[in-house]
Structures are given as structure tokens and as C-alpha cells.
CSV table of C-alpha atoms in Angstrom, one decimal:
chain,number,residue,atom,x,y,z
A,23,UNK,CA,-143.2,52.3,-46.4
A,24,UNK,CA,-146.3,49.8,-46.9
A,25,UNK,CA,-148.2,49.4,-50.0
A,26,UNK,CA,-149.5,52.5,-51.8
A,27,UNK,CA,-151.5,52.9,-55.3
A,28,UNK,CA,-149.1,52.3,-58.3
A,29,UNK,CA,-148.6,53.7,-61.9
A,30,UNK,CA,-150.9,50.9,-63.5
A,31,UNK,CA,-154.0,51.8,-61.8
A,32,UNK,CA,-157.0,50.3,-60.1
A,33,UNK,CA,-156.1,46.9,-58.5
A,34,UNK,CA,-152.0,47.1,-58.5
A,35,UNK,CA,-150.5,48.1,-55.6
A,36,UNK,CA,-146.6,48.7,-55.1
A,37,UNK,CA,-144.4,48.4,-52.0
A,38,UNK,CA,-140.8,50.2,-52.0
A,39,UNK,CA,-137.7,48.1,-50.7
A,40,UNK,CA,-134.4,49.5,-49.9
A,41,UNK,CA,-131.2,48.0,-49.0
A,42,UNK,CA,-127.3,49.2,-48.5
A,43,UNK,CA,-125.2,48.9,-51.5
A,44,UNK,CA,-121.5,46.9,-50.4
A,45,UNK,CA,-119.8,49.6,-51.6
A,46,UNK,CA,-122.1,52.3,-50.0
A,47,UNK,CA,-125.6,54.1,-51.1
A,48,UNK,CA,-129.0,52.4,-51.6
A,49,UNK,CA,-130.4,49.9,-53.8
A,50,UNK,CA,-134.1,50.3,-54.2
A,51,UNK,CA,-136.6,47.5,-55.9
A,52,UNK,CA,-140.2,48.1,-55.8
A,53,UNK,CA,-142.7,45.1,-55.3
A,54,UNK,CA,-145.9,45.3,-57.5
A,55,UNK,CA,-149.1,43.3,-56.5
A,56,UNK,CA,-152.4,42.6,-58.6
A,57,UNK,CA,-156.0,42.7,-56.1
A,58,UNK,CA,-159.1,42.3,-58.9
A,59,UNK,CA,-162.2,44.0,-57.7
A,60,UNK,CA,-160.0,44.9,-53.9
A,61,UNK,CA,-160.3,41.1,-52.8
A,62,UNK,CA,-158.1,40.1,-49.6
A,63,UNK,CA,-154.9,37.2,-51.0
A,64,UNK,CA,-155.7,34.2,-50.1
A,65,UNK,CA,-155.2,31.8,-53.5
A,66,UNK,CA,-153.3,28.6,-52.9
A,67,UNK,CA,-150.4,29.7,-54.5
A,68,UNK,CA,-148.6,33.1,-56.0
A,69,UNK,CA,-146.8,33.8,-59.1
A,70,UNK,CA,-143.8,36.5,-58.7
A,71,UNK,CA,-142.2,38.3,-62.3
A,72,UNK,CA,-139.0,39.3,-63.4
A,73,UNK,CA,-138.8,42.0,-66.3
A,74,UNK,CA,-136.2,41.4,-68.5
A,75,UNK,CA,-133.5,44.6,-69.2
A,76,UNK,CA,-134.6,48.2,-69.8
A,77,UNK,CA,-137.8,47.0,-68.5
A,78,UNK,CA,-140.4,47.4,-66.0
A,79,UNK,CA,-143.8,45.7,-65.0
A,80,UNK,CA,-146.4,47.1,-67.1
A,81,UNK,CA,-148.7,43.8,-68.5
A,82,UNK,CA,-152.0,44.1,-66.3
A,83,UNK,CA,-153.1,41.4,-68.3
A,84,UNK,CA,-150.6,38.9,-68.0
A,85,UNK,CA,-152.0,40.0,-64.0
A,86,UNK,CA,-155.3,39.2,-65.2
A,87,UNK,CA,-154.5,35.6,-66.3
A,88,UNK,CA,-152.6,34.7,-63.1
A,89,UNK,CA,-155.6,35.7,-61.3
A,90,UNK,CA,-158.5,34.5,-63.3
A,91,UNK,CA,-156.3,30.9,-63.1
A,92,UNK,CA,-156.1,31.2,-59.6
A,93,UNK,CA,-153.4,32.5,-58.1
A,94,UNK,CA,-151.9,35.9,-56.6
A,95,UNK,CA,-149.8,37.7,-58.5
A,96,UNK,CA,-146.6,40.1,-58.1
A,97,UNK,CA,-144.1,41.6,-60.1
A,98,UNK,CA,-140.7,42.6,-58.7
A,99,UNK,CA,-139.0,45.9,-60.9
A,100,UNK,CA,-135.4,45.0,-59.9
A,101,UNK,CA,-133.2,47.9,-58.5
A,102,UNK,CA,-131.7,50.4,-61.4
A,103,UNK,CA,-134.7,49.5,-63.4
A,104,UNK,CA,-138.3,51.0,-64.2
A,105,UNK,CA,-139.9,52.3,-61.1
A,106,UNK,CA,-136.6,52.5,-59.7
A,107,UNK,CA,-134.6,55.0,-61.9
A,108,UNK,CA,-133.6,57.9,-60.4
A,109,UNK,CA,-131.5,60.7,-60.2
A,110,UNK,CA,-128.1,59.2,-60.0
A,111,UNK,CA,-129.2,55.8,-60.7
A,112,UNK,CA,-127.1,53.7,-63.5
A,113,UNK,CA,-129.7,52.0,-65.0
A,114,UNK,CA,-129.6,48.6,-65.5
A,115,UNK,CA,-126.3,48.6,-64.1
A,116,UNK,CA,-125.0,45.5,-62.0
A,117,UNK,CA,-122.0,44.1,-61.2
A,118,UNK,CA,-123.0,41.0,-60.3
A,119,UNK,CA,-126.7,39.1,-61.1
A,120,UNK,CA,-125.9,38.2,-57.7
A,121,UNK,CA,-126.4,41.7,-56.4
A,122,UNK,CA,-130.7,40.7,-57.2
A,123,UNK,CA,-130.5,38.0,-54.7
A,124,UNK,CA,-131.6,40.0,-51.7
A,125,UNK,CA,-134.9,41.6,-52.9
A,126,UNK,CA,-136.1,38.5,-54.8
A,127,UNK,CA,-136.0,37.3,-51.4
A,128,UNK,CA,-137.4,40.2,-50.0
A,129,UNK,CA,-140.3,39.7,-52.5
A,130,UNK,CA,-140.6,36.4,-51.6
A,131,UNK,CA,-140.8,36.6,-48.2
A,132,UNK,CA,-143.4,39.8,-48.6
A,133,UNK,CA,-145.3,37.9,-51.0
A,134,UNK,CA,-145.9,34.8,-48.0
A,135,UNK,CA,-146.4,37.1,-45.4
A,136,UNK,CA,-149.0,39.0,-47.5
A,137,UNK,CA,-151.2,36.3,-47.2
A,138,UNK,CA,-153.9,34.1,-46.2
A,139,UNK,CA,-151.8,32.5,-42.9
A,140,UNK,CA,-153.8,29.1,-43.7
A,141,UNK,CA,-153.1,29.0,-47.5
A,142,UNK,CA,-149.6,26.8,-48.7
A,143,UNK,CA,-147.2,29.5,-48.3
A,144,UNK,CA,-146.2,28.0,-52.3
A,145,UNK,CA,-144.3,30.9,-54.7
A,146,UNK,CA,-143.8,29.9,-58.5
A,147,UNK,CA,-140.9,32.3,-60.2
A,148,UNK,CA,-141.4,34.0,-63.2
A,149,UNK,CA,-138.9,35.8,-65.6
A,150,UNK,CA,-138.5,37.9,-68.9
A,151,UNK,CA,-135.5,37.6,-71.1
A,152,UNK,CA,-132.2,38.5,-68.6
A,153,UNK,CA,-135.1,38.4,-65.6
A,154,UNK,CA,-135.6,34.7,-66.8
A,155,UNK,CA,-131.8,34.1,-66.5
A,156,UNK,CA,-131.7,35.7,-63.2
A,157,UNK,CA,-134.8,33.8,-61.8
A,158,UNK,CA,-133.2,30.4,-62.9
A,159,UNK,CA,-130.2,31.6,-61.0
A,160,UNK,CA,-131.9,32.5,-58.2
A,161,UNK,CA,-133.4,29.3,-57.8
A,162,UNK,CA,-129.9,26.9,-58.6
A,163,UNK,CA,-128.9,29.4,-55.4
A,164,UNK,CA,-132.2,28.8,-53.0
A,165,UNK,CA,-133.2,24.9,-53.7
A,166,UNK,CA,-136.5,24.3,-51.3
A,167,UNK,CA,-137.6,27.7,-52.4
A,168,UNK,CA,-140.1,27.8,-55.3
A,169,UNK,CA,-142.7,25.6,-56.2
A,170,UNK,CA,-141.6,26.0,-59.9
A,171,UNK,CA,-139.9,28.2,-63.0
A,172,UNK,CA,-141.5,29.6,-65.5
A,173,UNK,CA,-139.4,31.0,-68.3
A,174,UNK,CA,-140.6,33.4,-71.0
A,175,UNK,CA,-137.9,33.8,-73.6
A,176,UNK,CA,-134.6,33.2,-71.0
A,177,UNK,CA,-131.4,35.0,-71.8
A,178,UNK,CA,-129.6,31.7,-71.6
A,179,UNK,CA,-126.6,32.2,-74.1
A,180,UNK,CA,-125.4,34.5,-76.3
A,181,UNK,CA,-125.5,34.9,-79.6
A,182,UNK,CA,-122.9,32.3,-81.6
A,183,UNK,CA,-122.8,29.8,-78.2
A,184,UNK,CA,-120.4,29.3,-75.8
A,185,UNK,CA,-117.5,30.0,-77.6
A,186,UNK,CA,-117.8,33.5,-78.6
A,187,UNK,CA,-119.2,34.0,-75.3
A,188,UNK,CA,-116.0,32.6,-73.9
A,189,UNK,CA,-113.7,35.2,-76.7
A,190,UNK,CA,-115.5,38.3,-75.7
A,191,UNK,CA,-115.6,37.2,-71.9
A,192,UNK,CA,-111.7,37.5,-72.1
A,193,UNK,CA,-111.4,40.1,-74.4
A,194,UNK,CA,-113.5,42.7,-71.6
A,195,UNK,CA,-111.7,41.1,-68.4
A,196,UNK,CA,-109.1,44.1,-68.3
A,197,UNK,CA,-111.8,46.6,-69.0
A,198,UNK,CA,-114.2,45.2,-66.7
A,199,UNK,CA,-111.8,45.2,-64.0
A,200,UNK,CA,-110.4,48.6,-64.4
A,201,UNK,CA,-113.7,50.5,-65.1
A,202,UNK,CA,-116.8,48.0,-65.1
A,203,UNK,CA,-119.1,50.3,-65.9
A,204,UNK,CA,-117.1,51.8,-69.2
A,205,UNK,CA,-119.7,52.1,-72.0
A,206,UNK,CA,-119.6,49.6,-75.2
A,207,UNK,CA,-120.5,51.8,-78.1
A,208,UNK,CA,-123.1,48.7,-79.7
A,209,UNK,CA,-125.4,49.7,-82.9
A,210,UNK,CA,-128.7,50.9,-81.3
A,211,UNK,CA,-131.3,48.6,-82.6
A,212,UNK,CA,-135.3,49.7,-82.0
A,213,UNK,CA,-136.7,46.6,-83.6
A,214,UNK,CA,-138.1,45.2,-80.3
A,215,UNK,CA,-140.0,48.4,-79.1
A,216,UNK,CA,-140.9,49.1,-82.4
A,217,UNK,CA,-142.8,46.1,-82.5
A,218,UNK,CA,-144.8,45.9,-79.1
A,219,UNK,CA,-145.1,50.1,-78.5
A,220,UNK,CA,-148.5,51.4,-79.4
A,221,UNK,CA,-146.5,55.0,-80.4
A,222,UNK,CA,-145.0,52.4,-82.8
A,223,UNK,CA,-146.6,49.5,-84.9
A,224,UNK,CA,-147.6,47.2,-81.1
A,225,UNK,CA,-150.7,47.4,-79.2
A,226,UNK,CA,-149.3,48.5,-75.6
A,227,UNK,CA,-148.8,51.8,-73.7
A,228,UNK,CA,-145.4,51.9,-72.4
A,229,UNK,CA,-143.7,54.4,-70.3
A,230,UNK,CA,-140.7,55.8,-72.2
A,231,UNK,CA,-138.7,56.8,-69.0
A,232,UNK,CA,-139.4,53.4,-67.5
A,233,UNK,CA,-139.0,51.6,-70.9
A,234,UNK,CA,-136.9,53.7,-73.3
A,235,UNK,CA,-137.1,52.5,-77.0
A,236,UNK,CA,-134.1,51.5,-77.0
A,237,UNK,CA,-132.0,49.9,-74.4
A,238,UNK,CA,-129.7,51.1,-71.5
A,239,UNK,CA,-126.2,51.3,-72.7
A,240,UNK,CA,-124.3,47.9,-72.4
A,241,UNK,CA,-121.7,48.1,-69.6
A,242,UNK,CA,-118.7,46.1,-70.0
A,243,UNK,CA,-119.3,45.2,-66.1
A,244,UNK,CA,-122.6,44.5,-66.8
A,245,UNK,CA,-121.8,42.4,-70.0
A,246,UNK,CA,-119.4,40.2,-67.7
A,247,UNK,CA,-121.8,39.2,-65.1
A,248,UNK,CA,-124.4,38.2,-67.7
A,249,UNK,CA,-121.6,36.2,-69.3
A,250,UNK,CA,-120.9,34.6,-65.9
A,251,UNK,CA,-124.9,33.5,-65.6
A,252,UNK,CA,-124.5,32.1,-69.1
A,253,UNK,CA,-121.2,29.6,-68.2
A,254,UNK,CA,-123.4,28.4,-65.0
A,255,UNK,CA,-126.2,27.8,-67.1
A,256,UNK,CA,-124.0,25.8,-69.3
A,257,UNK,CA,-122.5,24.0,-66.4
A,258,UNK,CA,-125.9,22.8,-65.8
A,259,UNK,CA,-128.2,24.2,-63.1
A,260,UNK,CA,-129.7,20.9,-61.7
A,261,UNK,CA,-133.1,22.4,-60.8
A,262,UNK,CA,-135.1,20.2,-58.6
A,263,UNK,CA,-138.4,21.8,-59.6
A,264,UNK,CA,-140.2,21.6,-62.8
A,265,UNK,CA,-139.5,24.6,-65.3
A,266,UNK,CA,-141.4,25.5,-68.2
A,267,UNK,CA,-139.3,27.7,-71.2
A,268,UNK,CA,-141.6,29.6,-73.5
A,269,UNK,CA,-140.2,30.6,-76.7
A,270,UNK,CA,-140.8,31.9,-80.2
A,271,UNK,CA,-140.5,29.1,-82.8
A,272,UNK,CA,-138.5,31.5,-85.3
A,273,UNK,CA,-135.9,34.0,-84.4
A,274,UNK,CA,-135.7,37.4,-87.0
A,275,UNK,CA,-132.4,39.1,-85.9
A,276,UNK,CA,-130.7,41.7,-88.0
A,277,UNK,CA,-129.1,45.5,-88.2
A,278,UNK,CA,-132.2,46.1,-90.5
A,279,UNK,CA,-136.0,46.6,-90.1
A,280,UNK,CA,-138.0,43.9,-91.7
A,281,UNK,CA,-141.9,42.2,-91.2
A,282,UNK,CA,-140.7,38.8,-89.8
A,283,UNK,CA,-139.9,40.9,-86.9
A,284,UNK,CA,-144.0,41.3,-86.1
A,285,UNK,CA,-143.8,37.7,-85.3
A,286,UNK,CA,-140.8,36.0,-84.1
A,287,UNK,CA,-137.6,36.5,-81.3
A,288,UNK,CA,-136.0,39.7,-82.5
A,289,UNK,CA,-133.6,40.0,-79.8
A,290,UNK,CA,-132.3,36.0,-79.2
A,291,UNK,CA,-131.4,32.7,-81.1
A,292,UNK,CA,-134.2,30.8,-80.0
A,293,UNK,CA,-132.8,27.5,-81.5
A,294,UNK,CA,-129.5,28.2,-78.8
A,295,UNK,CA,-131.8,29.4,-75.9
A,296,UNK,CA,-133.8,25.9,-76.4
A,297,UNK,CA,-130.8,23.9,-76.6
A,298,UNK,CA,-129.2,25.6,-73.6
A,299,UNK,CA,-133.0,25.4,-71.5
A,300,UNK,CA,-132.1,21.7,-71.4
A,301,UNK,CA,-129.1,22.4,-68.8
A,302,UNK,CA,-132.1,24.2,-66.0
A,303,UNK,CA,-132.7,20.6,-64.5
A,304,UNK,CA,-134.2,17.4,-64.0
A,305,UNK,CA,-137.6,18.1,-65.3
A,306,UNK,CA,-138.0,20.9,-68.4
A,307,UNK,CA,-141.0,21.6,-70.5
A,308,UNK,CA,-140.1,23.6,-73.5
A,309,UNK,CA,-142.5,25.3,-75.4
A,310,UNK,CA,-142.4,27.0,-78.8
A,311,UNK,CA,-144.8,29.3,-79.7
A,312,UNK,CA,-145.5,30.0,-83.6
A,313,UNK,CA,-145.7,33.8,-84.6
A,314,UNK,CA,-144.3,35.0,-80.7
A,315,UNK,CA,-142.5,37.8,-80.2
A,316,UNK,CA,-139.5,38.0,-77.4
A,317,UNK,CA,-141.9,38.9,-75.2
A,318,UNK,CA,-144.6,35.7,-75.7
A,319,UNK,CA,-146.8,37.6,-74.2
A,320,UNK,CA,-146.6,40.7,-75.6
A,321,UNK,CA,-147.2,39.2,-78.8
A,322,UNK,CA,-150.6,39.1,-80.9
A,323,UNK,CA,-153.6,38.4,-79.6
A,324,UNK,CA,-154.4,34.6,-80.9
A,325,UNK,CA,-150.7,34.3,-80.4
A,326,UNK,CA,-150.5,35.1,-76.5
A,327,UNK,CA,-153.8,33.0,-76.0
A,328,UNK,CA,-151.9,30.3,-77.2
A,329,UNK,CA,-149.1,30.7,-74.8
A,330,UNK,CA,-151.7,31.3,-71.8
A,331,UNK,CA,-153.2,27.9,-72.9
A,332,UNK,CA,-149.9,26.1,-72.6
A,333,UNK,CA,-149.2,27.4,-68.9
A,334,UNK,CA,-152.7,26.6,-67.9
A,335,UNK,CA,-152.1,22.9,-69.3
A,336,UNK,CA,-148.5,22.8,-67.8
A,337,UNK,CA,-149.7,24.0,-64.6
A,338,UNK,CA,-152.3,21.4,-64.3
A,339,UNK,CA,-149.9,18.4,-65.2
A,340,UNK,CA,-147.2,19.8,-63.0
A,341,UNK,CA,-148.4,22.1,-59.9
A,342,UNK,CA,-151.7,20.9,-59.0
């Protein structure tokens, strides 16, 4: 165990974790962390990512920015995702979002012991899509924890609001009971990949096998623990700690291919997810980003500078 060279090259580093599974096995979540030019840690604070589903870690430039701004940077590839899929691995199966809670503490706890003893032991928590619902979670769960949240295109709701979610959250409770990780045969929809994958019309070099074009099969099991982080979101979250949502200003969702999809949210209703971001806490900044993609910052160039500008200006009025 320890750190070791990882997949992305010069300057990223990844640490393995391991932990017992309740109902037997291993879970295994690998920590990823961002040295420029081999410097010792030591900034005042550190930034720690969440990839949303069927994801991994992969933007050394979203590293860059972290550490160009200041701060040391980490990425956390949950268990049965990305670095983690295996042999006998379901991936991106989990019962419960829950079931994350012990190696985003892990990672946490790694990141402050990783550095400069003198620095403010201060951790802001960053996350993708279902790793932005996940970190919000995380954080309603461990108040005095974080410094702040930081949410790029949060899987707050589900498409058509609370009250489908509420329909299809009874209609699975006998399946997800009896066999929670029956597949849902869904239409498979590329549109996403398609638009970010260099082997497709985007600009970045993606591992298929880590990041497969198009996404894990839904699990009924699954489906019902995201469902279960949407009602607490709705409940409200009361987050102590300033948050900051980034999404796209238009949504482009649809069973067919068209060029809207270059440049806006082709996987959420960002109008819903911004209406919902207002249940995260006291103190919410949200941010809506013209010609974004799901990913903010996997979108175009001018367009991602944009979004880097905005967390550099809500950094300064809110963390420093």
C-alpha cells in the first residue's frame, strides 16, 4: 500500500484503500493526488473530487487549476468505479450512497495527514453529477467537516420532480427488495460521451474500460438509493458551509442526437437541479454557465474558462 505512479502520468499519484463489505468481500476506492513539478503539499487548503457514474478521475487540468489557485488537489474514484473495476466487480453498483461514507473519510483523513503538519488541516469537497449528490450527502452526515461544497452539475432530482420520483420509487420497492441488483432494460443513450470523447466529436482521451460510452446498466437497487438521496435533498440538507452549484444554463435531453447537445446538460433538467440546489443550506451560490456541457468542465474551452473564473471569484468572497 502507499502511493504509487498512476494511469494519468507525471505528477498524479494514486493510493489504494480497501475495506470489508457488510455482507462479506472487499470494497476498494483508490485516492488520486496531483504534485506539479514533484513539490512537497503544503497549500493552505485541499480540494478532494467525486466523479459522477460510469466515471473515473481523468481531468489533469481541472488538477492544474486547483493547483495554480493554490491548493492541493485529490480525486477519490469511488469503489465499483474506474480504477476500481475488476474481475467480479458490479460496477457502479451500491445499495446504499451510504455505503461511500467510509472512504470519503478515508480520503479525507489521508488527504490531512498528507500534509504540511503546520498548514490548516481545511478540505473543500468536490462532486460530478451523482458524486455531487453524494458529496452533499456526505457532508448533511459530517457537519464540522469541510470547509465548503462545490457542485458541478449535482444529480439533485430526477427527471419530472418529486412526484415521479416518488411513482417509480414505489413501483421498484418489491423488485428492489427481492433482487436489488435486477437490471432495468433503459434505452442506451451515447449523447454524453459522444460529446466530450476525443474518439467521438470532444476534445479528451478517455479510457473506455474505465469510462465506457455508455453507462453501467441501471440497477433497480441502485436506482432506489439514488431516489433515497433525492427525497433528503428535498427535505432540505441544512448545510452550514457555503456551497457553490455550477450548471449549464440550457438543458438538450432527448432519445435523438442533435447539435444543442455540444453545448448544454444532456443528461439533467438543469432548471429542476437549480431549483432543488436551494434545499443544500443556509448559504448557496448558483451558477449557470452559457454553452456548458454536464460536465462544466469538460466543456469548450472559453466555456470552462468561464466556470474556472467563477470558482476563483466564489472562492475569494467565500473561503479566503
Amino acid at each position: 500500500m502507499g502511493w504509487t505512479d498512476d494511469i494519468l502520468g507525471p505528477g498524479f499519484e494514486a493510493y489504494r484503500y480497501e475495506s470489508q463489505a457488510p455482507a462479506g468481500g472487499v470494497r476498494r476506492a483508490t485516492l488520486v493526488r496531483y504534485r506539479s513539478g514533484g513539490r512537497s503539499p503544503g497549500h493552505s487548503t485541499a480540494v478532494l473530487f467525486l466523479h459522477g457514474w460510469s466515471d473515473y478521475f481523468f481531468n489533469t487540468e481541472l488538477a492544474g487549476f486547483w493547483d495554480a489557485q493554490g491548493y492541493d488537489f485529490y480525486a477519490l474514484d469511488l469503489h465499483n468505479h474506474g480504477r476500481n473495476i475488476e474481475p467480479g466487480v458490479t460496477a457502479g453498483y451500491v445499495a446504499d450512497l451510504a455505503d461511500y461514507d467510509a472512504e470519503i473519510g478515508w480520503a479525507i483523513e489521508t488527504v490531512q495527514e498528507d500534509r504540511d503538519a503546520a498548514a490548516p488541516a481545511g478540505v473543500i469537497l468536490m462532486g460530478h453529477s451523482t458524486g455531487g449528490l453524494i458529496a452533499a450527502l456526505w457532508a448533511s452526515r459530517h457537519p464540522g467537516r469541510l470547509d465548503g461544497l462545490i457542485l458541478d452539475s449535482p444529480w439533485l432530482e430526477m427527471h419530472g420532480g418529486a412526484l415521479v420520483r416518488r411513482v417509480a420509487q414505489a413501483l421498484l420497492a418489491p423488485a428492489a427488495s427481492i433482487r436489488p441488483e435486477a437490471v432495468l432494460r433503459l434505452p442506451q443513450r451515447g449523447f454524453y460521451f459522444r460529446s466530450i470523447s476525443d474518439s467521438a466529436d470532444g476534445e479528451w482521451a478517455l479510457d473506455q474500460k474505465l469510462r465506457p460510452p455508455f453507462a453501467f446498466p441501471v440497477r433497480v437497487g441502485w436506482l432506489r438509493a439514488v431516489f433515497a438521496g433525492h427525497a433528503a435533498v428535498a427535505r432540505g440538507l441544512g448545510l452550514e458551509i457555503p456551497v457553490l452549484v455550477l450548471i449549464s444554463s440550457g438543458s438538450s435531453t432527448g432519445m435523438v442526437w442533435n447539435e444543442s447537445m455540444r453545448r448544454s446538460d444532456a443528461v439533467l433538467d438543469v432548471r429542476l437541479i437549480g431549483l432543488r440546489a436551494m434545499s443544500l443550506g443556509k448559504t448557496v451560490t448558483i451558477e449557470r454557465i452559457d454553452g456548458a456541457l454536464h460536465d462544466v468542465f469538460l466543456s469548450a474551452p472559453n466555456v470552462r474558462g468561464d466556470a474556472y473564473a467563477r470558482v476563483a471569484r466564489w472562492m475569494k468572497r467565500f473561503l479566503q
